[in-house]
């Protein structure tokens, strides 16, 4: 039984509220869409794990007291911030193209081939380090090129596989792979770096595990419900009706309409704020804890997992809560997106401001604040992070490619900001400027998103029946 989407007008508040399609026959309890979600979870898990691994390993790579094994190499590098940001130089260059190619030809094999390249680049970092820091930079640039296909390809999959009724739930489950991969990498790298094996094995093991994922993806990954050989008719109909994509089409990309869309730019502003905060957390907080709060590497790695764990748990809870609020009609989709994004951004900013006024005698207070800030900040996963799917499920890969390009450029900023401002890594005054600037970015992005965002499917997404505009 299928109930069609309806619009209910509340004349007292002068806004239109969208009632979601309710489809009772969704196919198997664990369907093909869930298998794809699990595969995409691990795509983010290993992709982000290998992306952030260097942030923890760099401490051991430049400290000859970390491992008890004297044969583990260490280096006297002064350009570590450049090494950390090098990934994003190439990462941003392929975002739009990869989204377009994924939309036009399907993302499966692009994601497979580039993931294999990423495995090779990660595994070669210890070898390249023996040459010079520039060898590591080259590997990071190759990683960036390979992972330039990761996020847009996954978002193409989200636009074709995730029904509207389960959007926040399944998307946030998949996004939890980002947090979980970071947690796993921090613990693994911290443990191995202080063991006899040393930091090189953190790169080798991540490369091997990522390659195992590539095998599973090659076997079970599918571009869409329409091309899946084993999906049931009920599940296929459920997904296609929910996304209004019962006809497989090859629409031309509406580039002009996308680049002149005010709601899309509002989503971009919110997303950039999110990226700036996440990049600072994953790339620079380990250094802050080590140099200002004087945590040892193994302890640092373990403590650094707490903010990520908090973010993952809040993110997993936020998805079902957001979907429930929308389906029950307590908030329109637009106001739900606004609420979660503003609460997450302002909450995260508040904890960064508080953190900026701590000193080295308050190490565990800093960990608590970073953990709480990361947890509440993860509310944004039900805000701007899924909003582009509201605007255009058909062109989700392309729109996210544009967002990710902007985010990739923004991602180069936190490491460089730290390098410019934090001339003395033990100075709390210099770190205060970094944290206050980050809080300002959170707030600015959230305000733009609140006032200019939309949650309606845009006219340029295709000729199907359009959703009613949600207003407040």
Tab-separated table of C-alpha atoms in Angstrom, residues 191-417:
chain	number	residue	atom	x	y	z
A	191	UNK	CA	49.431	1.780	19.632
A	192	UNK	CA	51.681	0.767	16.743
A	193	UNK	CA	53.772	3.948	16.943
A	194	UNK	CA	54.706	3.202	20.548
A	195	UNK	CA	55.288	-0.508	19.920
A	196	UNK	CA	58.334	-2.312	18.543
A	197	UNK	CA	56.773	-2.319	15.067
A	198	UNK	CA	56.640	1.476	14.956
A	199	UNK	CA	54.601	3.989	12.989
A	200	UNK	CA	55.248	2.502	9.476
A	201	UNK	CA	52.985	-0.454	10.230
A	202	UNK	CA	49.993	1.809	10.775
A	203	UNK	CA	50.204	2.717	7.075
A	204	UNK	CA	50.746	-0.882	5.948
A	205	UNK	CA	47.788	-2.254	7.932
A	206	UNK	CA	45.404	0.493	6.804
A	207	UNK	CA	46.382	-0.102	3.183
A	208	UNK	CA	45.750	-3.846	3.491
A	209	UNK	CA	42.375	-3.429	5.223
A	210	UNK	CA	41.276	-0.889	2.643
A	211	UNK	CA	42.168	-3.357	-0.103
A	212	UNK	CA	39.951	-6.005	1.539
A	213	UNK	CA	37.083	-3.501	1.364
A	214	UNK	CA	37.790	-3.033	-2.349
A	215	UNK	CA	37.182	-6.760	-2.892
A	216	UNK	CA	33.798	-6.638	-1.144
A	217	UNK	CA	32.824	-3.478	-2.992
A	218	UNK	CA	33.713	-5.023	-6.342
A	219	UNK	CA	31.451	-8.005	-5.582
A	220	UNK	CA	28.458	-6.423	-3.834
A	221	UNK	CA	28.425	-2.717	-4.752
A	222	UNK	CA	25.801	-1.633	-7.307
A	223	UNK	CA	25.159	1.733	-8.940
A	224	UNK	CA	21.395	1.871	-8.391
A	225	UNK	CA	18.293	-0.210	-7.607
A	226	UNK	CA	17.559	-0.345	-11.334
A	227	UNK	CA	20.828	-2.184	-12.045
A	228	UNK	CA	20.916	-4.458	-8.980
A	229	UNK	CA	20.481	-8.110	-10.063
A	230	UNK	CA	19.147	-9.393	-6.723
A	231	UNK	CA	16.895	-6.622	-5.385
A	232	UNK	CA	13.220	-7.501	-4.804
A	233	UNK	CA	10.510	-5.777	-6.824
A	234	UNK	CA	9.011	-4.386	-3.618
A	235	UNK	CA	12.214	-2.742	-2.436
A	236	UNK	CA	12.997	-1.386	-5.899
A	237	UNK	CA	9.523	0.151	-6.205
A	238	UNK	CA	9.761	1.601	-2.681
A	239	UNK	CA	13.049	3.363	-3.387
A	240	UNK	CA	12.137	4.575	-6.868
A	241	UNK	CA	8.714	5.897	-5.864
A	242	UNK	CA	10.109	7.628	-2.793
A	243	UNK	CA	12.762	9.374	-4.896
A	244	UNK	CA	10.390	9.914	-7.866
A	245	UNK	CA	12.869	8.160	-10.100
A	246	UNK	CA	10.810	5.388	-11.597
A	247	UNK	CA	12.169	6.222	-15.028
A	248	UNK	CA	15.903	5.952	-15.506
A	249	UNK	CA	16.855	9.160	-17.307
A	250	UNK	CA	19.949	10.955	-18.527
A	251	UNK	CA	19.074	14.577	-17.927
A	252	UNK	CA	21.617	17.243	-18.879
A	253	UNK	CA	23.323	18.790	-15.868
A	254	UNK	CA	21.711	22.177	-15.053
A	255	UNK	CA	25.006	23.924	-14.321
A	256	UNK	CA	23.655	27.489	-14.580
A	257	UNK	CA	20.687	26.770	-12.313
A	258	UNK	CA	22.908	25.098	-9.719
A	259	UNK	CA	25.428	27.939	-9.641
A	260	UNK	CA	22.682	30.572	-9.370
A	261	UNK	CA	20.680	28.765	-6.675
A	262	UNK	CA	20.503	30.700	-3.401
A	263	UNK	CA	19.446	27.614	-1.362
A	264	UNK	CA	22.441	25.726	-2.739
A	265	UNK	CA	24.834	28.472	-1.664
A	266	UNK	CA	23.222	28.442	1.785
A	267	UNK	CA	23.951	24.716	1.977
A	268	UNK	CA	27.520	25.421	0.882
A	269	UNK	CA	28.006	28.027	3.619
A	270	UNK	CA	26.796	25.608	6.275
A	271	UNK	CA	28.923	22.798	4.873
A	272	UNK	CA	32.108	24.900	4.808
A	273	UNK	CA	31.585	25.760	8.463
A	274	UNK	CA	31.285	22.041	9.225
A	275	UNK	CA	34.416	21.175	7.254
A	276	UNK	CA	36.523	23.861	8.914
A	277	UNK	CA	35.619	22.537	12.350
A	278	UNK	CA	36.112	18.868	11.467
A	279	UNK	CA	39.481	19.513	9.803
A	280	UNK	CA	40.746	21.416	12.821
A	281	UNK	CA	39.612	18.599	15.107
A	282	UNK	CA	41.226	15.785	13.115
A	283	UNK	CA	44.466	17.455	12.007
A	284	UNK	CA	45.486	19.909	14.738
A	285	UNK	CA	43.894	18.847	18.027
A	286	UNK	CA	46.412	15.960	18.443
A	287	UNK	CA	49.233	18.504	18.256
A	288	UNK	CA	47.445	20.803	20.719
A	289	UNK	CA	47.000	17.961	23.216
A	290	UNK	CA	50.631	16.898	22.839
A	291	UNK	CA	52.320	20.297	22.938
A	292	UNK	CA	50.034	22.363	25.192
A	293	UNK	CA	48.452	19.725	27.414
A	294	UNK	CA	51.563	17.502	27.465
A	295	UNK	CA	49.874	14.177	26.726
A	296	UNK	CA	52.155	11.363	25.578
A	297	UNK	CA	51.501	9.865	22.144
A	298	UNK	CA	49.690	6.686	23.220
A	299	UNK	CA	47.608	8.601	25.756
A	300	UNK	CA	47.024	11.345	23.198
A	301	UNK	CA	45.791	8.857	20.598
A	302	UNK	CA	43.371	7.237	23.033
A	303	UNK	CA	42.026	10.556	24.325
A	304	UNK	CA	41.707	11.847	20.783
A	305	UNK	CA	39.196	9.064	20.076
A	306	UNK	CA	36.768	10.377	22.686
A	307	UNK	CA	35.597	13.422	20.668
A	308	UNK	CA	35.245	11.249	17.585
A	309	UNK	CA	33.308	8.607	19.506
A	310	UNK	CA	30.991	11.269	20.918
A	311	UNK	CA	30.433	12.599	17.409
A	312	UNK	CA	29.647	9.129	16.055
A	313	UNK	CA	27.140	8.328	18.815
A	314	UNK	CA	25.337	11.656	18.541
A	315	UNK	CA	25.300	11.393	14.764
A	316	UNK	CA	23.757	7.915	14.863
A	317	UNK	CA	21.042	9.112	17.248
A	318	UNK	CA	20.384	12.330	15.340
A	319	UNK	CA	19.422	10.604	12.073
A	320	UNK	CA	16.437	8.588	13.362
A	321	UNK	CA	15.358	11.512	15.563
A	322	UNK	CA	15.338	13.902	12.608
A	323	UNK	CA	13.379	11.489	10.407
A	324	UNK	CA	10.873	10.889	13.237
A	325	UNK	CA	10.329	14.623	13.800
A	326	UNK	CA	9.719	15.181	10.092
A	327	UNK	CA	7.481	12.144	9.478
A	328	UNK	CA	5.372	12.935	12.559
A	329	UNK	CA	4.920	16.492	11.336
A	330	UNK	CA	6.378	18.166	14.433
A	331	UNK	CA	8.630	20.253	12.194
A	332	UNK	CA	8.810	20.777	8.472
A	333	UNK	CA	11.822	19.278	6.771
A	334	UNK	CA	13.295	22.761	6.375
A	335	UNK	CA	12.881	23.711	10.022
A	336	UNK	CA	14.293	20.360	11.145
A	337	UNK	CA	17.386	20.957	8.997
A	338	UNK	CA	17.697	24.485	10.437
A	339	UNK	CA	17.281	23.355	14.035
A	340	UNK	CA	19.883	20.597	13.950
A	341	UNK	CA	22.408	22.696	12.070
A	342	UNK	CA	22.110	25.778	14.276
A	343	UNK	CA	22.155	23.799	17.530
A	344	UNK	CA	25.223	21.851	16.406
A	345	UNK	CA	27.153	24.853	15.113
A	346	UNK	CA	26.417	27.219	17.996
A	347	UNK	CA	27.020	24.442	20.527
A	348	UNK	CA	30.343	23.504	18.947
A	349	UNK	CA	31.365	27.186	18.825
A	350	UNK	CA	30.558	27.626	22.512
A	351	UNK	CA	32.867	24.780	23.533
A	352	UNK	CA	35.681	26.066	21.299
A	353	UNK	CA	35.429	29.496	22.956
A	354	UNK	CA	35.575	27.852	26.374
A	355	UNK	CA	38.528	25.707	25.306
A	356	UNK	CA	40.457	28.764	24.163
A	357	UNK	CA	40.720	30.069	27.733
A	358	UNK	CA	42.210	26.913	29.291
A	359	UNK	CA	45.879	26.542	30.155
A	360	UNK	CA	48.310	23.650	30.425
A	361	UNK	CA	47.270	22.904	34.016
A	362	UNK	CA	43.818	21.780	32.796
A	363	UNK	CA	44.565	18.875	30.433
A	364	UNK	CA	41.575	16.688	31.244
A	365	UNK	CA	39.193	19.644	31.189
A	366	UNK	CA	40.354	20.277	27.619
A	367	UNK	CA	39.557	16.689	26.655
A	368	UNK	CA	36.080	16.965	28.202
A	369	UNK	CA	35.357	20.211	26.339
A	370	UNK	CA	36.623	18.861	23.029
A	371	UNK	CA	34.539	15.710	23.505
A	372	UNK	CA	31.336	17.584	24.409
A	373	UNK	CA	31.889	20.062	21.605
A	374	UNK	CA	32.372	17.299	19.068
A	375	UNK	CA	29.264	15.511	20.293
A	376	UNK	CA	26.916	18.471	20.058
A	377	UNK	CA	28.523	19.611	16.801
A	378	UNK	CA	27.502	16.308	15.202
A	379	UNK	CA	23.906	17.499	15.200
A	380	UNK	CA	24.794	19.241	11.935
A	381	UNK	CA	24.799	15.834	10.231
A	382	UNK	CA	21.003	16.227	10.024
A	383	UNK	CA	21.421	19.795	8.769
A	384	UNK	CA	23.515	21.004	5.856
A	385	UNK	CA	25.239	17.635	5.394
A	386	UNK	CA	22.081	16.053	3.935
A	387	UNK	CA	20.410	19.209	2.640
A	388	UNK	CA	21.841	18.916	-0.879
A	389	UNK	CA	19.960	15.593	-1.149
A	390	UNK	CA	16.742	17.481	-0.367
A	391	UNK	CA	17.462	20.011	-3.097
A	392	UNK	CA	18.445	17.536	-5.808
A	393	UNK	CA	18.569	13.756	-5.368
A	394	UNK	CA	19.177	13.314	-9.117
A	395	UNK	CA	22.297	15.468	-9.170
A	396	UNK	CA	23.467	14.677	-5.635
A	397	UNK	CA	26.921	13.585	-6.792
A	398	UNK	CA	27.480	16.758	-8.785
A	399	UNK	CA	26.118	19.115	-6.136
A	400	UNK	CA	28.191	17.389	-3.490
A	401	UNK	CA	31.207	17.554	-5.779
A	402	UNK	CA	30.809	21.334	-5.825
A	403	UNK	CA	30.300	21.409	-2.062
A	404	UNK	CA	33.295	19.171	-1.522
A	405	UNK	CA	35.479	21.341	-3.769
A	406	UNK	CA	34.580	24.347	-1.651
A	407	UNK	CA	35.076	22.276	1.485
A	408	UNK	CA	38.392	20.965	0.206
A	409	UNK	CA	39.669	24.488	-0.304
A	410	UNK	CA	38.460	25.336	3.200
A	411	UNK	CA	40.191	22.201	4.544
A	412	UNK	CA	43.603	23.577	3.613
A	413	UNK	CA	42.970	26.568	5.838
A	414	UNK	CA	43.117	25.130	9.417
A	415	UNK	CA	46.634	23.623	9.077
A	416	UNK	CA	47.901	26.800	7.418
A	417	UNK	CA	46.135	28.962	10.022
